[in-house]
Amino acid sequence: MLLINCPYCGEREQEEFSCGGEAHIERPKNPPDLNDDQWADYLFLRQNIKGLQYERWNHSFGCRQWFNVARNTATDDILAVYKMGEKPPVLESNDPITPCGEPAIGSGNFSTLKKS
Amino acid sequence: MIKRSKKYSVFSLMKNALSYHENWQPAWRNPEIKKEYDAIIVGGGGHGLTTAFYLAKNHGIKNIAVVEKGWIGGGNTGRNTTIIRSNYLWDQSAAIYDHALKLWEGMSQELNYNVMFSQRGVMNVAHNLHDVRELKRRWHANRLNGVDCEWLDTQEVKKFCPVINTSPNIRYPVMGATLQRRAGTARHDAVAWGYARGADSMGVDIIQNCEVTGININNGNVTGIETTRGTINSKKIGVVSAGHSSVIAKMVGIKLPLESRPLQALVSEPVKPVIDTVVMSNTIHAYVSQSDKGELVIGAGTDGYNSYSQRGGFNIVEDTIMAIVELFPLFSRMKMLRHWGGIVDICPDASPIISKTHINGLYFNCGWGTGGFKATPGSGWVFAHTIANDQPHALNAPFSINRFSSGELVDEHGAAAVAH
């Protein structure tokens, strides 16, 4: 379970929030000009990143404001919180450390742990 | 050269009993990796192993490698709640899941391996008028598709599963249920081990602790894979990597319509037989069955955000437990023993993708989301056909990746009888 630092209310439990998925997906500027593949890309295709992901959250059981979160989806570490409309912060990619990107907890995939 | 694993029988059991069960042979080999294979399957879960098994059995392609980054049975195959059913709403889904259910019925014989398939029935409970209408609609759709299904009223539900609380005074009273009697459960590890043994006996190399780090392409044709144990060449590569499908797809610049999320499950301390069916509830999101060991097997929902961490939030578990306790007050003092999460790849329409790609020789089987276990044999069957013939089987043609451009979605969200 995550602790999320709402930019308006401070740190609250994740249960108060809803995740809005990948951030910074722009609505097409000229919708009538799009072909079916471009629509599919906008509507359905997602990066589904393992590692640093920029995503939208809504404080749905709090201030009901939208904001952005940078989170490592391999470890669930929250790296930055920033408001809507702001540029995503440039962060150390903080990519998973093992070859298969398994977090140290949970997976039990010890055979591929990178030797430090 | 191929050494067939010994057939298991009551005689082999007696023979091995004489040597205190210390001389059983390994169920599959630990082979040296060859330079080239006719086909490579990425992912040694249930769907990957059945794909290799049916490629060898139905299509005569036996020079196959199954590469697995962990170990056989260590991913979602060993993390699900083992429910098997085929009572899906839409024609396309009913067809593929019922094909799988028919394969389940003969699986133990086919594999010479007891997968403990138990057709104890799956009951989907209705708690309000909307549920009743939806479930009755699905009941009729199932009948029209030749999938067995019955409607039970509240008294019949109580008779079929006496421990359920049918009081009209609970927050979400039981107003009826659909029942698929052919549905049930199986031992999930045994399914992985049985198919691994079966594929191995036909010459398939099962390579564990071997993670794919890249896919080699030349002029739009796939030529092989890079792994943590070196390069392996093949002109046909089937990717069946469940929660990590997007990670593999990214290696070749393909974007998939998937979101990978944690899905949790938990089991209780073992108790005497108390519930001899599977009870599922969409509205309050609870499902429970009892394993042969006596543990209650309880499935929770997915967390609301993407994660590859194989652990979810406690609030999800709490919600499920609250629902279970209301439906089965006698479970309120049960202790939970183990709890875990797996990463499931969810499609926008909650239906799988079993498809060719724009790269020749590269195939994807993914997007099974929260309900892939029940489809294990059927998924491998049609994916093997797709790889062998370079075109989809009639059963998986509707599950092409192109449906997200054409708009022909198979929308099983909600219709699939449990909230995703």
Coordinates of C-alpha atoms in Angstrom, one line a residue, chain A residues 4-112:
Chain A
I4 CA 1.0 9.5 -1.5
N5 CA 1.9 13.0 -0.8
C6 CA -1.0 15.0 -2.3
P7 CA 0.3 18.4 -3.3
Y8 CA -2.8 20.0 -1.8
C9 CA -3.4 17.9 1.3
G10 CA -0.1 16.3 2.3
E11 CA 0.6 12.7 2.9
R12 CA -2.4 10.4 2.8
E13 CA -3.1 6.7 2.4
Q14 CA -3.4 5.4 -1.1
E15 CA -7.0 4.2 -0.4
E16 CA -8.1 7.9 -0.7
F17 CA -6.7 8.1 -4.2
S18 CA -7.6 6.7 -7.6
C19 CA -4.9 6.2 -10.3
G20 CA -5.7 7.7 -13.7
G21 CA -3.0 5.8 -15.6
E22 CA -0.2 7.0 -17.8
A23 CA 0.3 10.8 -17.8
H24 CA 1.2 13.2 -20.6
I25 CA -0.9 11.5 -23.2
E26 CA -2.1 14.3 -25.4
R27 CA -5.5 14.4 -26.9
P28 CA -5.2 14.5 -30.7
K29 CA -5.2 18.0 -32.1
N30 CA -7.1 17.1 -35.2
P31 CA -9.4 14.2 -34.4
P32 CA -11.0 13.8 -37.8
D33 CA -7.7 13.4 -39.5
L34 CA -6.7 10.3 -37.4
N35 CA -6.8 6.9 -39.0
D36 CA -7.8 3.8 -37.0
D37 CA -4.3 2.9 -35.9
Q38 CA -3.7 6.3 -34.6
W39 CA -7.0 6.2 -32.6
A40 CA -6.0 2.8 -31.3
D41 CA -2.7 4.3 -30.1
Y42 CA -4.4 7.1 -28.4
L43 CA -7.2 5.1 -26.8
F44 CA -5.7 1.8 -26.0
L45 CA -2.0 1.4 -26.4
R46 CA 0.1 2.1 -23.3
Q47 CA 3.7 2.0 -22.5
N48 CA 3.0 -0.1 -19.3
I49 CA 6.6 0.6 -18.2
K50 CA 8.5 -1.5 -15.7
G51 CA 10.6 1.1 -14.0
L52 CA 10.1 4.9 -13.9
Q53 CA 6.5 5.7 -14.9
Y54 CA 4.8 9.1 -15.0
E55 CA 1.2 8.7 -14.0
R56 CA -1.9 10.7 -13.0
W57 CA -3.6 10.4 -9.7
N58 CA -6.8 11.9 -8.3
H59 CA -7.4 12.5 -4.6
S60 CA -10.9 11.2 -5.1
F61 CA -11.8 10.8 -1.4
G62 CA -10.0 14.1 -0.4
C63 CA -9.6 17.4 -2.3
R64 CA -10.6 15.7 -5.6
Q65 CA -7.7 17.4 -7.4
W66 CA -5.7 15.7 -10.1
F67 CA -1.9 15.6 -10.0
N68 CA 1.0 13.7 -11.4
V69 CA 3.2 11.1 -9.7
A70 CA 6.6 9.7 -10.9
R71 CA 6.8 6.1 -9.5
N72 CA 9.0 3.1 -10.1
T73 CA 6.6 0.3 -11.0
A74 CA 9.1 -2.3 -10.2
T75 CA 9.5 -1.3 -6.6
D76 CA 6.5 1.0 -6.0
D77 CA 8.8 3.8 -4.8
I78 CA 7.3 7.2 -5.4
L79 CA 10.0 9.5 -6.7
A80 CA 8.2 12.8 -7.3
V81 CA 4.8 14.4 -7.1
Y82 CA 4.0 17.4 -9.3
K83 CA 0.9 19.4 -10.4
M84 CA -1.1 19.0 -13.6
G85 CA 0.4 21.1 -16.4
E86 CA 3.9 21.0 -15.1
K87 CA 6.6 19.4 -17.1
P88 CA 7.7 15.9 -15.8
P89 CA 10.8 16.2 -13.6
V90 CA 14.0 14.7 -15.1
L91 CA 14.8 11.9 -12.7
E92 CA 17.5 9.4 -12.4
S93 CA 15.9 6.5 -14.3
N94 CA 16.2 4.4 -11.1
D95 CA 15.7 1.3 -13.4
P96 CA 15.4 -2.1 -11.8
I97 CA 18.8 -3.3 -10.7
T98 CA 18.5 -7.0 -11.5
P99 CA 18.6 -8.1 -15.2
C100 CA 15.0 -9.0 -15.1
G101 CA 14.1 -6.0 -13.0
E102 CA 12.7 -7.9 -10.1
P103 CA 12.5 -6.0 -6.9
A104 CA 14.4 -7.5 -4.0
I105 CA 11.1 -8.4 -2.3
G106 CA 8.3 -10.4 -3.7
S107 CA 9.6 -12.2 -6.7
G108 CA 12.0 -14.7 -5.2
N109 CA 13.8 -14.7 -8.5
F110 CA 17.3 -15.0 -6.9
S111 CA 19.0 -16.8 -9.8
T112 CA 19.2 -13.6 -11.8

